[in-house]
mmCIF file of C-alpha atoms in Angstrom:
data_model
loop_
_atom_site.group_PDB
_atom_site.id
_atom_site.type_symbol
_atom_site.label_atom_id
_atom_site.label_comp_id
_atom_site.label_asym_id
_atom_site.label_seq_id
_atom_site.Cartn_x
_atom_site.Cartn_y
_atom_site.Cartn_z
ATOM 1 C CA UNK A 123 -17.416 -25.192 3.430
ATOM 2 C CA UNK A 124 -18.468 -21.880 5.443
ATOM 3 C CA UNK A 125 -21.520 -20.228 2.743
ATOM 4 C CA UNK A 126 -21.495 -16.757 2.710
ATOM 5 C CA UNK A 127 -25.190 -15.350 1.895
ATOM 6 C CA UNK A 128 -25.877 -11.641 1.043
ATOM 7 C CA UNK A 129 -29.378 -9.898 1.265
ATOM 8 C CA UNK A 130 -30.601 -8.051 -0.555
ATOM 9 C CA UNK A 131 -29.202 -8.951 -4.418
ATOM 10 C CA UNK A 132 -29.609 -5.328 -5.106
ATOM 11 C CA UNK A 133 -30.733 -2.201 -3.703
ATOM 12 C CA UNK A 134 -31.257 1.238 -4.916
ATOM 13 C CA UNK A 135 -30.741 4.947 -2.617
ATOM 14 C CA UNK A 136 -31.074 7.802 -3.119
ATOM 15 C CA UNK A 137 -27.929 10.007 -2.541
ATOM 16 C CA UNK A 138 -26.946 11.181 0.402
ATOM 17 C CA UNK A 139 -28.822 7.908 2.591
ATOM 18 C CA UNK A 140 -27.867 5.018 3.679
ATOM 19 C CA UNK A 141 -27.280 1.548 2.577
ATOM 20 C CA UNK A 142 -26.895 -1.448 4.601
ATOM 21 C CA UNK A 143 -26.063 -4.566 3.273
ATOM 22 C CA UNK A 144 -25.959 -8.008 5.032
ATOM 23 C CA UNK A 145 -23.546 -10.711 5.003
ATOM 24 C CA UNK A 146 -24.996 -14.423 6.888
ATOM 25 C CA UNK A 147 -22.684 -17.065 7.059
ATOM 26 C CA UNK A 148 -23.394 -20.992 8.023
ATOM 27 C CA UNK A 149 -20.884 -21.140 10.747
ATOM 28 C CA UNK A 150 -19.467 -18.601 12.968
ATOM 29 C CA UNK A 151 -16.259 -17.080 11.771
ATOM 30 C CA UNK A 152 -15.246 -16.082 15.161
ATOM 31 C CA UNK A 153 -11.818 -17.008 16.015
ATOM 32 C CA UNK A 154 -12.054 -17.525 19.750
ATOM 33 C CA UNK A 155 -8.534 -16.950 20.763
ATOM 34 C CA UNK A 156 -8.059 -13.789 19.543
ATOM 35 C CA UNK A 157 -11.924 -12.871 19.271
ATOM 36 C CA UNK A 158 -11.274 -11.710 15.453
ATOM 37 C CA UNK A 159 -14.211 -12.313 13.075
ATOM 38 C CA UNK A 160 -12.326 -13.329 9.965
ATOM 39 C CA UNK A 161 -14.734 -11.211 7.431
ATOM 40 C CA UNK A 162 -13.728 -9.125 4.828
ATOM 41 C CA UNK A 163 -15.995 -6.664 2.528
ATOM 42 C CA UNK A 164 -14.905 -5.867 -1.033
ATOM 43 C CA UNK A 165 -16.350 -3.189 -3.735
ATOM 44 C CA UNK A 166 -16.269 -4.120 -7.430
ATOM 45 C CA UNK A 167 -17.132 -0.659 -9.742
ATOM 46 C CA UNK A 168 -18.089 -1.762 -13.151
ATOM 47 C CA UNK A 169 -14.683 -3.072 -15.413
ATOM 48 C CA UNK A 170 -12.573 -2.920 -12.229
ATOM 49 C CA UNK A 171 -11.052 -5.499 -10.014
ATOM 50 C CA UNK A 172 -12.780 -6.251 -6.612
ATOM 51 C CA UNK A 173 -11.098 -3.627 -3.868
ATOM 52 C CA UNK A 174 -10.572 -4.108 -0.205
ATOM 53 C CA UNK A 175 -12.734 -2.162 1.712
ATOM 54 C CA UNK A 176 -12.972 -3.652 5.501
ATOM 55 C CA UNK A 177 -11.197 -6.586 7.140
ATOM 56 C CA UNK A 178 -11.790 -7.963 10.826
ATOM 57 C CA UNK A 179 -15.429 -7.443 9.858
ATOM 58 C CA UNK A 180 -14.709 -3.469 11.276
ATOM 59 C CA UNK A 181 -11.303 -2.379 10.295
ATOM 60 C CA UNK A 182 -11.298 -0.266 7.638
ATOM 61 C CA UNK A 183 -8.244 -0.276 4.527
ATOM 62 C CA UNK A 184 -6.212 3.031 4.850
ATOM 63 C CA UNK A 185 -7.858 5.328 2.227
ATOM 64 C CA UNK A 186 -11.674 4.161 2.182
ATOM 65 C CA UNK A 187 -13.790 7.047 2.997
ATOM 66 C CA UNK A 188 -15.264 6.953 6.714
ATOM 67 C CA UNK A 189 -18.410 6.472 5.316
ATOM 68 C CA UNK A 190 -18.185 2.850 4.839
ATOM 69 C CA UNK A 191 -18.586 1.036 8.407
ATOM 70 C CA UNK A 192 -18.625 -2.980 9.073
ATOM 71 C CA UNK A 193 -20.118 -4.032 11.948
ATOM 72 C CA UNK A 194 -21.535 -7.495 13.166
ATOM 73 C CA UNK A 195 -20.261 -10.686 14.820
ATOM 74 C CA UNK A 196 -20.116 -14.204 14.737
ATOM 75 C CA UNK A 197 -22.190 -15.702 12.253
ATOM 76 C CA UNK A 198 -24.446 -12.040 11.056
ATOM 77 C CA UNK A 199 -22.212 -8.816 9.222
ATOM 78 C CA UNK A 200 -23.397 -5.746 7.895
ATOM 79 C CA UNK A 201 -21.801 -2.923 5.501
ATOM 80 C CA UNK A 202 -23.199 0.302 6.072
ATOM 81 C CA UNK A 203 -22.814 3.593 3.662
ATOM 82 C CA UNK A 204 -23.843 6.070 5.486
ATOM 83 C CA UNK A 205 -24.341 8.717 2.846
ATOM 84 C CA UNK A 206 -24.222 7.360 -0.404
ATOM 85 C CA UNK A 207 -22.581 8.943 -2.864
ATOM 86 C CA UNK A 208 -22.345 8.574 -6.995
ATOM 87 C CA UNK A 209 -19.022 7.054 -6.941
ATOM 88 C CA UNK A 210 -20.352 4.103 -4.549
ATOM 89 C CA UNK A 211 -21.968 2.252 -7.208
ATOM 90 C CA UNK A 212 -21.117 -1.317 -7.637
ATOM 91 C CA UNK A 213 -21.269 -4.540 -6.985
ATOM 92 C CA UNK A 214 -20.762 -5.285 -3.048
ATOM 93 C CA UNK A 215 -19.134 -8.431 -1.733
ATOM 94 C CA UNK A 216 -18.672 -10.025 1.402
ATOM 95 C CA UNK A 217 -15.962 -13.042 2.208
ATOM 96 C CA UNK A 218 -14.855 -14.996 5.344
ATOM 97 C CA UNK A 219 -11.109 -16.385 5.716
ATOM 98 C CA UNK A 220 -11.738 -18.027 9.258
ATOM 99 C CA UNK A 221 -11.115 -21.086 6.865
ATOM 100 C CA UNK A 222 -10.251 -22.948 3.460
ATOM 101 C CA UNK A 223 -11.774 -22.781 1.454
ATOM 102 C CA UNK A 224 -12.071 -18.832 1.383
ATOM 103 C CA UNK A 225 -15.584 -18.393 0.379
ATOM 104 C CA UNK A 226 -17.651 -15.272 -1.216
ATOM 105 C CA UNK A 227 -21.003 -13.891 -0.954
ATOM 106 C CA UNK A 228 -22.768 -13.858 -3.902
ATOM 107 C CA UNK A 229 -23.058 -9.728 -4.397
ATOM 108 C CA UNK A 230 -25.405 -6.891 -3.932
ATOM 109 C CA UNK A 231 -25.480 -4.992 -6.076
ATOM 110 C CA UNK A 232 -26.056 -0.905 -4.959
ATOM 111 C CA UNK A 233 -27.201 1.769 -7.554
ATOM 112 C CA UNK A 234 -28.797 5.249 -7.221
ATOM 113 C CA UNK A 235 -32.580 5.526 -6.938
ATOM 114 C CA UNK B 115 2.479 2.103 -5.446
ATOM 115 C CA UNK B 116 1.493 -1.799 -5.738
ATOM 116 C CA UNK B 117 1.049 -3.424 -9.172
ATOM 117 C CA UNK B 118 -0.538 -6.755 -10.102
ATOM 118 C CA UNK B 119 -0.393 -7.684 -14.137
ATOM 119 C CA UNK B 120 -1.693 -10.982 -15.046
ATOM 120 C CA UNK B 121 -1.400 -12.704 -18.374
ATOM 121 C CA UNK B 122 -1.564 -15.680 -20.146
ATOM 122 C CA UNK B 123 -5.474 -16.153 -20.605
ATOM 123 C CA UNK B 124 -6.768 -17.143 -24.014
ATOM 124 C CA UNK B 125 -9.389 -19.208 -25.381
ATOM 125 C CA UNK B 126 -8.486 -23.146 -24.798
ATOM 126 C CA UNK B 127 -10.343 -26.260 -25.623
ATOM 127 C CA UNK B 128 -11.594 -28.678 -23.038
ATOM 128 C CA UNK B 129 -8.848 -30.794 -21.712
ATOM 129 C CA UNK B 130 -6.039 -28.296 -22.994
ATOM 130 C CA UNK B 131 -3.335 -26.561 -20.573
ATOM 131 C CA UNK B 132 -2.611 -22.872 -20.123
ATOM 132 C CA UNK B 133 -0.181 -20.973 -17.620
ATOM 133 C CA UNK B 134 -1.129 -17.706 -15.534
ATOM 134 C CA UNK B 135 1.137 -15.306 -15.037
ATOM 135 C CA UNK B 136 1.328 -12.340 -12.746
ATOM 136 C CA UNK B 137 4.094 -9.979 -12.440
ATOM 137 C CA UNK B 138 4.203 -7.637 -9.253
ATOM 138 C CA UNK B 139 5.840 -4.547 -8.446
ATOM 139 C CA UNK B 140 5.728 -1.536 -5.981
ATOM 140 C CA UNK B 141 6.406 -4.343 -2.517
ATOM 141 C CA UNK B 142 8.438 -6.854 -1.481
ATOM 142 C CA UNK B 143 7.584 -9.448 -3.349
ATOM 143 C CA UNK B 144 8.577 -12.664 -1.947
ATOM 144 C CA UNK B 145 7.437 -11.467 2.019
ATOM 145 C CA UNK B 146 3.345 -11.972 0.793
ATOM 146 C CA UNK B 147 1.362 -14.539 0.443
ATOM 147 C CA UNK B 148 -0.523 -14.621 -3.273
ATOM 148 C CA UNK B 149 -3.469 -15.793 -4.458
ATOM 149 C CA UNK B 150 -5.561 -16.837 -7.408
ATOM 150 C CA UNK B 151 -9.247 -15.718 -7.120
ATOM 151 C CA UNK B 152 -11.389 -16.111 -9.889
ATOM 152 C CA UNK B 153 -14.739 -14.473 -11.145
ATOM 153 C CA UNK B 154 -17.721 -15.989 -13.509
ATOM 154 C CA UNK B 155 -21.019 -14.181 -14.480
ATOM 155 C CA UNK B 156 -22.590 -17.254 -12.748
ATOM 156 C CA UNK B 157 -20.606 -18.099 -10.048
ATOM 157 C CA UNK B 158 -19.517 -15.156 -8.951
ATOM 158 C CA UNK B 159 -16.302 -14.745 -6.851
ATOM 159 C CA UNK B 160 -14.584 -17.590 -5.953
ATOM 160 C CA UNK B 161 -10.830 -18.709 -4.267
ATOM 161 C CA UNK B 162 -8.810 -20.545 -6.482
ATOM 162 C CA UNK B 163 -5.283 -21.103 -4.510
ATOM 163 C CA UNK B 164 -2.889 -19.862 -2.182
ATOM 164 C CA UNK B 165 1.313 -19.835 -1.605
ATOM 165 C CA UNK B 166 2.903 -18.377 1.194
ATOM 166 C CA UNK B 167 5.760 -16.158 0.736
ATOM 167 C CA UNK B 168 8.345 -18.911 1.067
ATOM 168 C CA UNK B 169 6.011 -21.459 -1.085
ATOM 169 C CA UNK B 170 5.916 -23.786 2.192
ATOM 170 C CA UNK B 171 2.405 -23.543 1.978
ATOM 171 C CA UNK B 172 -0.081 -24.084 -0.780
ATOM 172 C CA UNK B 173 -3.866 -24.658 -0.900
ATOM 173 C CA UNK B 174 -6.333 -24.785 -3.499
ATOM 174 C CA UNK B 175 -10.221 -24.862 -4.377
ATOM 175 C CA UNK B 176 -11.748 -28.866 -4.332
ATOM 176 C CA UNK B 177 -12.335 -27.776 -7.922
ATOM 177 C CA UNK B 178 -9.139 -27.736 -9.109
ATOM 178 C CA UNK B 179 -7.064 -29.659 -6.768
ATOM 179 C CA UNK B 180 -4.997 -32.326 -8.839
ATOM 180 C CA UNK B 181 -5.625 -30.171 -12.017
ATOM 181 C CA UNK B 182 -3.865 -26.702 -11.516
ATOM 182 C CA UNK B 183 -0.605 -26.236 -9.500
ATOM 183 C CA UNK B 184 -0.248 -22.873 -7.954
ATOM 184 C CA UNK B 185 4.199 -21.422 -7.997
ATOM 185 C CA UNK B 186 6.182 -18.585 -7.656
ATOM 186 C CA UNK B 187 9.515 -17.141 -8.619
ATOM 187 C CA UNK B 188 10.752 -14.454 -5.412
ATOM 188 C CA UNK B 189 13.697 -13.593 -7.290
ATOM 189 C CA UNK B 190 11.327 -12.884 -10.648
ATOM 190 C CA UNK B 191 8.748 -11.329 -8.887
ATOM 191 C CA UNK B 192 6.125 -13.646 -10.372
ATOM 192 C CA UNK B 193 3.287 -15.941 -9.474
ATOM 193 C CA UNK B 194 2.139 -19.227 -11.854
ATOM 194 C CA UNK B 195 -0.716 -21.071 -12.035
ATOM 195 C CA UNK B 196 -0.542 -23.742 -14.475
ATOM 196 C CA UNK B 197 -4.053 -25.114 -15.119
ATOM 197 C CA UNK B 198 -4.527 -28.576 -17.059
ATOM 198 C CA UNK B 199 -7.058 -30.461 -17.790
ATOM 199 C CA UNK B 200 -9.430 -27.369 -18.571
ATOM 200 C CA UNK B 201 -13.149 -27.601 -18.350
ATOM 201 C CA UNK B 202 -15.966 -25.460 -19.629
ATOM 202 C CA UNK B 203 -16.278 -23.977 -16.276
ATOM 203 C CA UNK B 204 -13.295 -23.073 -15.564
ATOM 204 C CA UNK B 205 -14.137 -20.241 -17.725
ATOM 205 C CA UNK B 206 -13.503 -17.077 -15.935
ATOM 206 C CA UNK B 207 -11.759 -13.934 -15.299
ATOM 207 C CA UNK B 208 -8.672 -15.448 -12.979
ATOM 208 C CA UNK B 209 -6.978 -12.411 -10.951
ATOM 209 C CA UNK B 210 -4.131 -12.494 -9.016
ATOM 210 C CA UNK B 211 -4.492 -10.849 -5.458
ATOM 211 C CA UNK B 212 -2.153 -10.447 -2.524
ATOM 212 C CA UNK B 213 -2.510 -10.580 1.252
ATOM 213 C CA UNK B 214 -2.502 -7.810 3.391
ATOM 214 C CA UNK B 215 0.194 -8.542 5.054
ATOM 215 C CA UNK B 216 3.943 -9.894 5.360
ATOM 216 C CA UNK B 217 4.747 -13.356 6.094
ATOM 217 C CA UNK B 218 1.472 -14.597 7.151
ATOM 218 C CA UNK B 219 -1.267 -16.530 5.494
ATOM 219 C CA UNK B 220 -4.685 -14.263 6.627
ATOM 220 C CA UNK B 221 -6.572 -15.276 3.286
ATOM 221 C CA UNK B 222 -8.311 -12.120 2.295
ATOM 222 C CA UNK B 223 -6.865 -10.084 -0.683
ATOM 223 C CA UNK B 224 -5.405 -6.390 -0.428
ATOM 224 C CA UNK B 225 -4.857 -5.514 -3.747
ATOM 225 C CA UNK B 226 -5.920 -7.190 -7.199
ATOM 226 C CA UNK B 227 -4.675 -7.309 -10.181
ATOM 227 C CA UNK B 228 -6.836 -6.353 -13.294
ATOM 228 C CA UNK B 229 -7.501 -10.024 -14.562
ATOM 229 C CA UNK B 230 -6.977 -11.862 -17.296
ATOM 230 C CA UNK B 231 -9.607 -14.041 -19.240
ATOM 231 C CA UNK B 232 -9.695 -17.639 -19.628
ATOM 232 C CA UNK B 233 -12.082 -19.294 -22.203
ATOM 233 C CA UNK B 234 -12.623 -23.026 -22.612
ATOM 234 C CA UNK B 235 -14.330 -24.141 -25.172
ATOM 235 C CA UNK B 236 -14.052 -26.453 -28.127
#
């Protein structure tokens, strides 16, 4: 199974900076043939469901503010908000599908310092 | 718009059964792969089982293979997953999730539904 790592657990900034979380996973989830890294990041607010924010590790879901940017390769991701704003807390996740089974980061978790 | 509503969750003793639900509206259905995901305070998110659009296609979790069996219904708009042999942690939120998009199995999850809670314990 591919393990998906996130640093840091949790971080707090201020509005209006950035945050930049990391996703590490054990084995590359570049797909060669069509040189896709199959990495996905996900925002959970508190009491909601998880929602899709970025796929291909860079693509980002119709609707998410340009703010949010994925960026990274291979086997090393990041998630970058470039201005953080109130409505950005929660609970940050990070998952690969390059294979089964489809496998999670464990969270970080982003609040307002 | 797209909907997801799961139900079925309840509180179950070890080695009982129970059957998900999820009803979807607001896309074509039976064109999407679904999927199962579930979430635990401990564990945190994890993939629970897949079916392609035309159920040709099903995968699921080590941790529940032999125990739950992932279905769907096109013409009902509804996804199953009937879960026996329960253990303690199996306890979870189980949500319902679909892929992003038609007819092919990418394995990352486009919309959720709001969940539904499963508790085993005797």
């Amino acid at each position: 199974d591919i393990v998906m790592t996130q640093s840091p657990d949790s971080l707090a900034v201020s509005l209006g900076e950035r945050a930049t979380i990391n996703c590490k996973s054990t084995q590359s989830v570049l797909y060669n043939s069509n040189r896709k890294n199959y990495l996905a990041w996900y925002q959970q607010k508190p009491g909601q469901s998880p929602k899709l924010l970025i796929y291909w590790a860079s693509t980002r879901k119709s609707g998410v503010p340009d703010r949010f940017s994925g960026s990274g390769s291979g086997t090393e991701f990041t998630l970058t908000i470039s201005s953080l704003q109130a409505e950005d807390v929660a609970v940050y996740y990070c998952q690969q599908y390059y294979s089964t089974p489809r496998t999670f980061g464990q969270g970080t978790k982003v609040e307002i310092k | 718009e797209v909907q997801l509503v799961e139900s079925g969750g309840g509180l179950v003793k070890p080695g009982g059964s129970l059957r998900l639900s999820c009803v979807a509206s607001g896309f074509t259905f039976s064109s999407y792969t679904m999927h199962w995901v579930r979430q635990t305070p401990g564990k945190g998110l994890e993939w629970v089982s897949s079916i392609s659009y035309n159920s040709n296609y099903i995968y699921y979790a080590d941790s529940v293979k032999g125990r739950f069996t992932i279905s769907r219904d096109n013409a009902k708009n509804s996804l199953y997953l009937q879960m026996n042999s329960l253990r303690a942690e199996d306890t979870a939120v189980y949500y319902c999730a679909r892929d992003l998009e038609q007819w092919l199995i990418l394995g990352f999850f486009d919309y959720w539904g709001q969940g539904t809670l499963l508790s085993v314990s005797s």
